[in-house]
């Protein structure tokens, strides 16, 4: 295994090499917290731990820098634990094995945990190094970023005093992240009446598959096909011409994934079947013509299935198809300031039948609270038209890009001075801890930055080694100048 301790900056890699040996899957941060707290004590730095296990270490200003404002450095202690199925590895005790190929540091068949282990290592190095010049630092280490942002959610207002925060959990050196989306789920429950089905009919299942799916935030702008929406489109169209009896419908499995597959089961008179299937197939072709550039593998299979004793009655079936067809999915509005950024979107994520109710799950996103609620209100309005009930989960806050931010202006200028090129200013259409922290600490001036990390959350996770040293120098310059 390569020795990373000789890489520069040495203090950063020393900590990264220790961190990689410490088990720290989300919700199991005990050992990494112990490492950080012990470190703080050994350095003689004031260290506090809150009720959920978030840690803050305070480092006073270096000499002559006492008048500088306090800067918060922030990273998360947990990592996503994923491995290839052929790899023997126990995340609860085994140290991550490293490989270096050129400039790339990876693990051996597992996630590397540089998300956010490298952020932790960088801030610990800054706390340890006595030769730096900076104002007061509050270094914040949160728990459980990856599975619900629960550490950030549970933070109390006495944890931090600083008004400037550098989140170290971004994955592209040269990009300054300035915003993220908030989100909220809506659950729609449509009561349906069942009726007995005559014998002697054909029973078929219509199955949509081959779609790319993807993350309902970061992939939504690609306008990939939604299996539930496409299935509905075909059924709705066919319902204008042919009589059929829907007795099951199911699609999607996660609120934050664009549904890749969906099926419906219908029963219909034998003499109706050919026309109905031809109608579906014609619409399949239309859809494929439309979405081929992004979803060339979209396909629809129609096969016989076991007969049913009951189906939705006519009124219920019509209400359901109208509801599913009418509900929005995808990008609703783009951002006015950052033209390539999705502002508001929604994902029609799941549908399933539970006894006499059809349950539909939707997940909406926006950096602006009011726009997010408006999206959810629209969903509710459409659902109410069909006589459905709607319940809404508690939304989590977004982070509205502030292009007038002082820390952004400074970080931009320093980047340009040091590297002779403009950094990119971006925002993401997914949740970040900054959204939650920004809401708890109003007026917090923030950006999110980091060295380059590709394919996080997968065994292909790669840290670009040379960007670590560059990023470290950049970060120190920001701290010195702020
Ligand atoms: Zn992360």
Coordinates of C-alpha atoms and ligand atoms in Angstrom, one line a residue:
X1 CA 0.0 0.0 0.0
X2 CA 1.3 3.5 -0.8
X3 CA 2.6 5.7 2.0
X4 CA 0.6 8.9 1.8
X5 CA 2.4 10.5 4.8
X6 CA 5.1 11.8 2.6
X7 CA 2.7 13.8 0.4
X8 CA 2.4 17.5 0.9
X9 CA 1.1 19.2 2.9
X10 CA 2.4 16.7 5.5
X11 CA 0.1 17.7 8.3
X12 CA -3.0 17.2 6.1
X13 CA -2.0 13.7 4.9
X14 CA -0.9 12.7 8.4
X15 CA -4.5 13.3 9.6
X16 CA -6.0 11.8 6.5
X17 CA -4.0 8.6 7.0
X18 CA -5.3 8.4 10.6
X19 CA -8.9 9.2 9.6
X20 CA -8.9 6.4 7.0
X21 CA -8.2 3.9 9.7
X22 CA -11.2 5.0 11.8
X23 CA -14.7 3.4 11.2
X24 CA -17.2 6.2 10.6
X25 CA -20.2 5.1 8.6
X26 CA -23.1 7.5 9.0
X27 CA -24.8 7.3 12.5
X28 CA -21.6 5.5 13.8
X29 CA -19.3 8.5 14.4
X30 CA -18.2 7.6 18.0
X31 CA -14.6 6.7 17.1
X32 CA -14.0 9.6 14.7
X33 CA -15.4 12.0 17.3
X34 CA -13.1 10.5 19.9
X35 CA -10.1 11.1 17.6
X36 CA -11.2 14.8 17.0
X37 CA -11.9 15.5 20.6
X38 CA -8.6 13.9 21.8
X39 CA -6.8 15.9 19.2
X40 CA -8.4 19.2 20.5
X41 CA -7.5 18.4 24.1
X42 CA -3.9 17.4 23.1
X43 CA -3.5 20.7 21.3
X44 CA -4.8 22.6 24.3
X45 CA -7.7 24.0 22.3
X46 CA -11.2 24.6 23.7
X47 CA -13.4 21.7 22.5
X48 CA -17.1 21.3 22.8
X49 CA -19.5 18.4 22.0
X50 CA -23.2 18.9 21.7
X51 CA -26.1 16.5 22.6
X52 CA -26.1 14.7 19.2
X53 CA -22.3 14.5 19.0
X54 CA -21.3 17.5 16.8
X55 CA -17.9 18.9 17.8
X56 CA -16.6 22.5 17.7
X57 CA -12.9 23.2 18.3
X58 CA -11.8 26.8 18.9
X59 CA -8.4 28.1 17.9
X60 CA -7.6 31.7 18.9
X61 CA -6.2 34.2 16.5
X62 CA -2.5 34.1 15.8
X63 CA -0.4 37.1 17.0
X64 CA -1.4 40.4 15.4
X65 CA -4.5 38.9 13.9
X66 CA -6.9 39.4 16.9
X67 CA -9.0 42.0 15.0
X68 CA -9.9 39.6 12.3
X69 CA -13.5 38.2 12.2
X70 CA -14.0 34.6 13.4
X71 CA -14.1 32.1 10.5
X72 CA -16.0 28.8 10.8
X73 CA -14.5 25.8 9.0
X74 CA -17.0 23.0 8.6
X75 CA -16.9 19.4 7.6
X76 CA -18.9 16.2 8.3
X77 CA -17.5 13.3 10.3
X78 CA -19.5 10.5 8.6
X79 CA -18.9 8.7 5.3
X80 CA -20.9 6.7 2.9
X81 CA -19.9 3.0 3.3
X82 CA -20.2 1.3 -0.1
X83 CA -18.2 -1.6 -1.5
X84 CA -18.0 -3.8 -4.5
X85 CA -19.8 -7.1 -3.9
X86 CA -16.7 -9.2 -4.5
X87 CA -14.7 -7.3 -1.8
X88 CA -14.3 -8.6 1.7
X89 CA -14.4 -5.6 3.9
X90 CA -16.0 -4.8 7.3
X91 CA -16.7 -1.1 7.6
X92 CA -17.2 -1.4 11.3
X93 CA -13.5 -2.2 11.9
X94 CA -11.3 -2.5 8.8
X95 CA -9.1 0.5 7.8
X96 CA -9.7 1.8 4.2
X97 CA -7.0 0.3 1.9
X98 CA -5.4 2.9 -0.4
X99 CA -4.2 2.8 -4.0
X100 CA -2.4 5.6 -6.0
X101 CA -2.5 5.8 -9.7
X102 CA -0.8 8.9 -11.1
X103 CA -2.5 11.8 -9.4
X104 CA -5.5 9.7 -8.2
X105 CA -6.0 8.3 -4.7
X106 CA -8.6 5.7 -4.4
X107 CA -9.6 2.9 -2.0
X108 CA -9.4 -0.8 -3.0
X109 CA -13.0 -1.7 -3.9
X110 CA -14.6 0.5 -1.2
X111 CA -15.6 4.1 -0.8
X112 CA -12.5 6.2 0.1
X113 CA -14.2 8.5 2.6
X114 CA -12.4 11.5 1.2
X115 CA -15.9 12.8 1.3
X116 CA -15.5 14.4 3.8
X117 CA -12.3 12.9 5.4
X118 CA -10.1 15.2 3.4
X119 CA -12.1 18.2 4.7
X120 CA -11.6 17.0 8.2
X121 CA -7.9 16.4 7.7
X122 CA -7.5 19.9 6.2
X123 CA -9.2 21.7 9.1
X124 CA -7.3 19.6 11.7
X125 CA -4.0 20.5 10.0
X126 CA -5.0 24.2 10.2
X127 CA -5.8 23.8 13.9
X128 CA -2.5 22.0 14.6
X129 CA -0.1 24.2 12.5
X130 CA 1.3 27.0 14.7
X131 CA 3.1 28.8 11.9
X132 CA 0.0 30.1 10.2
X133 CA -1.5 33.6 10.2
X134 CA -5.3 33.8 10.8
X135 CA -8.0 35.3 13.0
X136 CA -10.1 33.2 15.4
X137 CA -11.2 29.9 14.0
X138 CA -14.2 27.7 15.0
X139 CA -13.9 24.3 13.4
X140 CA -17.2 22.5 13.3
X141 CA -17.5 18.7 12.8
X142 CA -21.1 17.5 12.2
X143 CA -22.5 14.0 12.5
X144 CA -24.7 12.2 9.9
X145 CA -24.6 14.5 6.9
X146 CA -25.1 11.6 4.5
X147 CA -28.3 10.1 5.8
X148 CA -30.5 13.0 6.7
X149 CA -28.3 16.0 7.7
X150 CA -29.4 15.2 11.3
X151 CA -26.3 16.7 12.9
X152 CA -26.8 20.1 11.3
X153 CA -30.5 19.9 12.1
X154 CA -29.9 19.3 15.8
X155 CA -27.4 22.2 16.3
X156 CA -28.2 24.7 18.9
X157 CA -27.6 28.4 18.4
X158 CA -24.9 28.5 21.1
X159 CA -22.6 26.2 19.2
X160 CA -21.1 28.9 16.9
X161 CA -20.3 32.6 17.3
X162 CA -18.7 33.3 13.8
X163 CA -20.6 35.0 11.0
X164 CA -18.4 33.6 8.1
X165 CA -18.4 30.0 7.2
X166 CA -16.3 27.9 4.8
X167 CA -17.9 24.6 4.3
X168 CA -15.2 22.1 3.1
X169 CA -17.5 19.5 1.6
X170 CA -17.4 20.6 -2.1
X171 CA -15.9 18.4 -4.7
X172 CA -14.5 20.5 -7.4
X173 CA -11.3 22.6 -7.0
X174 CA -11.9 25.9 -8.8
X175 CA -15.7 25.9 -8.1
X176 CA -17.1 28.1 -5.4
X177 CA -20.5 26.8 -4.3
X178 CA -22.9 29.5 -3.2
X179 CA -26.3 27.8 -2.9
X180 CA -28.3 24.7 -2.5
X181 CA -31.9 23.6 -2.7
X182 CA -34.2 22.9 0.2
X183 CA -36.8 20.2 -0.2
X184 CA -40.1 18.7 1.0
X185 CA -42.2 15.7 0.3
X186 CA -45.9 15.4 -0.3
X187 CA -47.9 12.3 0.1
X188 CA -51.1 12.0 -1.8
X189 CA -53.7 9.4 -0.9
X190 CA -56.5 8.8 -3.3
X191 CA -59.4 6.7 -2.0
X192 CA -60.6 4.2 -4.7
X193 CA -63.5 1.9 -5.0
X194 CA -63.0 -1.6 -6.1
X195 CA -65.5 -3.6 -8.2
X196 CA -65.8 -7.3 -9.1
X197 CA -64.3 -8.3 -12.5
X198 CA -66.1 -10.5 -15.0
X199 CA -64.4 -13.8 -15.9
X200 CA -63.2 -14.5 -19.4
X201 CA -61.2 -11.4 -19.9
X202 CA -57.6 -10.9 -20.9
X203 CA -55.3 -9.8 -18.1
X204 CA -52.1 -8.0 -19.0
X205 CA -49.2 -6.2 -17.4
X206 CA -47.7 -3.1 -19.1
X207 CA -44.2 -2.6 -18.0
X208 CA -42.0 0.5 -18.6
X209 CA -38.3 0.0 -18.1
X210 CA -34.8 0.9 -19.5
X211 CA -34.9 4.5 -18.3
X212 CA -31.8 6.1 -16.7
X213 CA -33.5 7.4 -13.5
X214 CA -30.9 9.2 -11.4
X215 CA -31.0 11.7 -8.5
X216 CA -34.1 13.8 -8.3
X217 CA -32.1 16.9 -7.6
X218 CA -28.8 16.9 -9.4
X219 CA -30.1 15.0 -12.5
X220 CA -33.5 16.7 -12.9
X221 CA -32.3 19.3 -15.4
X222 CA -31.4 16.5 -17.9
X223 CA -35.2 15.8 -18.4
X224 CA -34.8 12.1 -18.1
X225 CA -37.9 10.0 -18.6
X226 CA -40.1 9.3 -15.5
X227 CA -41.5 5.8 -15.7
X228 CA -44.7 6.6 -13.8
X229 CA -45.4 9.6 -16.0
X230 CA -44.7 7.8 -19.2
X231 CA -46.8 4.8 -18.2
X232 CA -49.7 7.2 -17.2
X233 CA -49.4 9.0 -20.5
X234 CA -49.9 5.8 -22.5
X235 CA -52.8 4.6 -20.3
X236 CA -54.5 8.0 -20.3
X237 CA -54.3 8.2 -24.1
X238 CA -55.6 4.6 -24.5
X239 CA -58.4 5.3 -22.1
X240 CA -59.9 7.9 -24.5
X241 CA -60.5 5.1 -27.0
X242 CA -60.7 1.8 -25.2
X243 CA -62.3 0.4 -22.2
X244 CA -60.0 -1.4 -19.7
X245 CA -60.1 -2.1 -16.0
X246 CA -57.0 -1.1 -14.0
X247 CA -56.3 -3.4 -11.0
X248 CA -52.7 -2.6 -10.0
X249 CA -50.2 0.1 -10.6
X250 CA -46.7 0.5 -9.1
X251 CA -43.5 2.5 -9.8
X252 CA -40.5 4.1 -8.2
X253 CA -39.0 3.2 -4.8
X254 CA -37.2 6.2 -3.4
X255 CA -38.4 9.8 -2.9
X256 CA -35.1 11.2 -4.2
X257 CA -34.7 9.0 -7.3
X258 CA -36.4 9.6 -10.6
X259 CA -38.4 6.4 -11.2
X260 CA -36.8 4.1 -13.7
X261 CA -39.5 1.4 -13.8
X262 CA -43.2 1.2 -13.4
X263 CA -46.0 -1.2 -14.3
X264 CA -49.8 -1.3 -14.5
X265 CA -52.0 -4.4 -14.6
X266 CA -55.3 -4.2 -16.6
X267 CA -58.1 -6.5 -17.5
X268 CA -60.0 -6.0 -20.7
X269 CA -62.5 -7.7 -23.1
X270 CA -60.8 -10.1 -25.5
X271 CA -61.9 -8.2 -28.6
X272 CA -60.5 -4.9 -27.2
X273 CA -57.0 -6.2 -26.5
X274 CA -55.3 -5.9 -29.9
X275 CA -56.5 -2.3 -30.4
X276 CA -55.5 -1.3 -26.9
X277 CA -52.0 -2.8 -27.3
X278 CA -51.6 -1.2 -30.7
X279 CA -52.5 2.2 -29.2
X280 CA -50.0 1.7 -26.4
X281 CA -47.2 0.7 -28.8
X282 CA -47.9 3.7 -31.1
X283 CA -47.5 6.0 -28.1
X284 CA -44.4 4.1 -27.0
X285 CA -42.9 5.0 -30.4
X286 CA -43.9 8.7 -30.0
X287 CA -42.3 8.8 -26.6
X288 CA -39.1 7.2 -27.7
X289 CA -38.8 9.7 -30.6
X290 CA -39.1 12.5 -28.1
X291 CA -36.7 11.2 -25.4
X292 CA -34.2 9.2 -27.4
X293 CA -31.3 11.7 -26.9
X294 CA -31.4 11.1 -23.1
X295 CA -33.2 7.8 -22.7
X296 CA -32.6 5.6 -25.8
X297 CA -33.2 2.4 -23.8
X298 CA -36.8 3.2 -22.9
X299 CA -39.1 0.3 -23.6
X300 CA -42.6 -1.0 -22.9
X301 CA -43.3 -4.7 -22.5
X302 CA -46.9 -6.0 -22.6
X303 CA -47.4 -9.6 -21.3
X304 CA -50.2 -11.7 -19.9
X305 CA -50.6 -11.9 -16.2
X306 CA -52.6 -13.8 -13.6
X307 CA -56.4 -12.9 -13.6
X308 CA -57.9 -10.6 -11.0
X309 CA -61.1 -10.8 -9.1
X310 CA -61.5 -7.0 -8.6
X311 CA -60.4 -3.8 -10.3
X312 CA -60.8 -0.1 -9.7
X313 CA -64.3 1.1 -10.6
X314 CA -64.7 3.4 -13.5
X315 CA -64.9 6.7 -11.6
X316 CA -61.8 5.8 -9.4
X317 CA -59.8 4.7 -12.5
X318 CA -60.6 8.0 -14.3
X319 CA -59.7 10.0 -11.2
X320 CA -56.4 8.2 -10.8
X321 CA -55.4 8.5 -14.4
X322 CA -56.3 12.2 -14.5
X323 CA -54.5 12.8 -11.2
X324 CA -51.3 11.1 -12.3
X325 CA -51.4 12.7 -15.7
X326 CA -52.0 16.2 -14.2
X327 CA -49.4 16.1 -11.5
X328 CA -46.2 17.9 -12.4
X329 CA -42.8 16.3 -12.7
X330 CA -39.4 17.9 -13.5
X331 CA -38.0 21.4 -13.7
X332 CA -40.6 24.0 -12.9
X333 CA -38.4 27.2 -12.9
X334 CA -34.8 28.1 -13.6
X335 CA -32.8 30.5 -11.5
X336 CA -32.8 34.2 -12.6
X337 CA -29.2 34.9 -11.4
X338 CA -27.4 31.7 -12.3
X339 CA -29.0 30.8 -15.6
X340 CA -28.0 27.1 -15.7
X341 CA -29.3 26.4 -12.2
X342 CA -32.6 24.8 -11.6
X343 CA -34.5 26.8 -9.1
X344 CA -37.7 24.8 -8.5
X345 CA -38.5 21.3 -9.4
X346 CA -40.5 18.3 -8.4
X347 CA -40.2 14.6 -8.7
X348 CA -43.2 12.3 -9.0
X349 CA -41.3 9.6 -7.2
X350 CA -43.6 6.7 -6.3
X351 CA -47.0 5.2 -6.8
X352 CA -48.5 2.0 -5.3
X353 CA -51.9 0.6 -4.4
X354 CA -52.6 -0.1 -0.7
X355 CA -56.0 -1.8 -0.2
X356 CA -58.6 0.9 -1.2
X357 CA -56.1 3.7 -1.5
X358 CA -53.6 4.7 -4.2
X359 CA -50.6 6.3 -2.6
X360 CA -48.4 8.8 -4.6
X361 CA -45.1 10.2 -3.3
X362 CA -43.8 13.5 -4.6
X363 CA -40.6 15.3 -3.6
X364 CA -40.0 19.0 -4.4
X365 CA -37.0 21.2 -4.2
X366 CA -36.1 24.9 -4.3
X367 CA -33.5 27.2 -2.6
X368 CA -36.4 29.5 -1.7
X369 CA -38.8 28.6 1.0
X370 CA -41.8 30.4 -0.6
X371 CA -41.1 28.9 -4.0
X372 CA -40.8 25.4 -2.5
X373 CA -44.1 25.9 -0.7
X374 CA -45.8 27.1 -3.9
X375 CA -44.7 24.0 -5.7
X376 CA -46.2 21.8 -2.9
X377 CA -49.3 23.9 -2.9
X378 CA -49.7 23.3 -6.6
X379 CA -49.4 19.5 -6.0
X380 CA -52.0 19.8 -3.3
X381 CA -54.4 21.8 -5.5
X382 CA -54.3 19.2 -8.2
X383 CA -54.7 16.4 -5.7
X384 CA -57.7 18.1 -4.1
X385 CA -59.4 18.3 -7.5
X386 CA -59.4 14.5 -7.7
X387 CA -60.7 14.1 -4.1
X388 CA -57.4 12.9 -2.7
X389 CA -55.9 13.7 0.7
X390 CA -52.5 15.3 0.9
X391 CA -50.0 15.3 3.8
X392 CA -46.7 17.2 3.7
X393 CA -43.5 16.3 5.5
X394 CA -41.5 19.0 7.3
X395 CA -39.4 20.8 4.7
X396 CA -35.7 21.3 5.0
X397 CA -34.3 24.7 4.2
X398 CA -32.3 25.7 1.1
X399 CA -29.5 28.2 0.7
X400 CA -30.4 31.0 -1.7
X401 CA -27.4 32.1 -3.7
X402 CA -26.1 35.5 -2.6
X403 CA -24.0 36.9 -5.4
X404 CA -23.2 40.0 -3.3
X405 CA -21.6 37.9 -0.5
X406 CA -18.4 39.4 0.9
X407 CA -16.7 36.1 1.5
X408 CA -17.6 35.1 -2.1
X409 CA -16.0 38.3 -3.5
X410 CA -12.9 37.8 -1.4
X411 CA -12.5 34.1 -2.4
X412 CA -13.0 34.9 -6.0
X413 CA -10.3 37.6 -6.0
X414 CA -7.8 35.4 -4.1
X415 CA -8.4 32.5 -6.5
X416 CA -7.8 34.7 -9.5
X417 CA -4.7 36.2 -8.0
X418 CA -3.2 32.8 -7.1
X419 CA -4.2 30.7 -10.1
X420 CA -4.6 33.3 -12.8
X421 CA -8.1 32.1 -13.7
X422 CA -11.7 32.9 -12.7
X423 CA -13.2 30.4 -10.4
X424 CA -16.7 29.1 -11.3
X425 CA -19.6 30.2 -9.2
X426 CA -22.2 27.4 -8.8
X427 CA -25.1 26.2 -6.8
X428 CA -26.5 22.7 -6.6
X429 CA -30.1 21.6 -6.8
X430 CA -29.8 19.3 -3.8
X431 CA -29.4 19.6 0.0
X432 CA -26.2 20.8 1.8
X433 CA -25.6 21.4 5.5
X434 CA -25.1 25.1 4.6
X435 CA -28.9 25.4 4.0
X436 CA -29.7 24.2 7.5
X437 CA -26.8 26.1 9.2
X438 CA -27.8 29.3 7.3
X439 CA -31.3 29.1 8.6
X440 CA -30.2 28.5 12.2
X441 CA -27.6 31.3 12.1
X442 CA -29.2 34.1 10.1
X443 CA -26.8 36.4 8.3
X444 CA -24.1 33.7 8.1
X445 CA -21.9 34.5 5.1
X446 CA -20.9 31.2 3.5
X447 CA -19.3 29.4 0.6
X448 CA -18.6 25.7 0.1
X449 CA -15.2 24.7 -1.4
X450 CA -12.9 21.7 -1.5
X451 CA -10.2 19.8 -3.5
X452 CA -11.3 17.7 -6.5
X453 CA -13.1 14.5 -5.7
X454 CA -14.8 12.3 -8.3
X455 CA -17.5 9.7 -7.9
X456 CA -18.1 10.1 -4.2
X457 CA -20.5 7.6 -2.5
X458 CA -19.2 4.8 -4.8
X459 CA -16.2 2.5 -4.8
X460 CA -14.9 4.6 -7.7
X461 CA -14.4 7.5 -5.4
X462 CA -11.1 9.3 -6.5
X463 CA -9.3 12.2 -4.7
X464 CA -7.1 14.3 -7.1
X465 CA -3.9 14.5 -5.0
X466 CA -2.4 17.6 -6.5
X467 CA -5.6 19.6 -5.8
X468 CA -5.2 19.0 -2.1
X469 CA -2.0 21.1 -1.8
X470 CA -3.4 23.8 -4.0
X471 CA -6.6 23.9 -2.1
X472 CA -4.7 24.1 1.2
X473 CA -2.7 27.1 0.1
X474 CA -5.8 28.7 -1.2
X475 CA -7.7 28.2 2.1
X476 CA -4.8 29.5 4.2
X477 CA -4.7 32.6 2.0
X478 CA -8.4 33.2 2.5
X479 CA -8.0 32.8 6.3
X480 CA -5.0 35.2 6.3
X481 CA -6.8 37.9 4.2
X482 CA -10.4 37.8 5.4
Ligands
LIG1 ZN1 -19.9 15.1 1.9

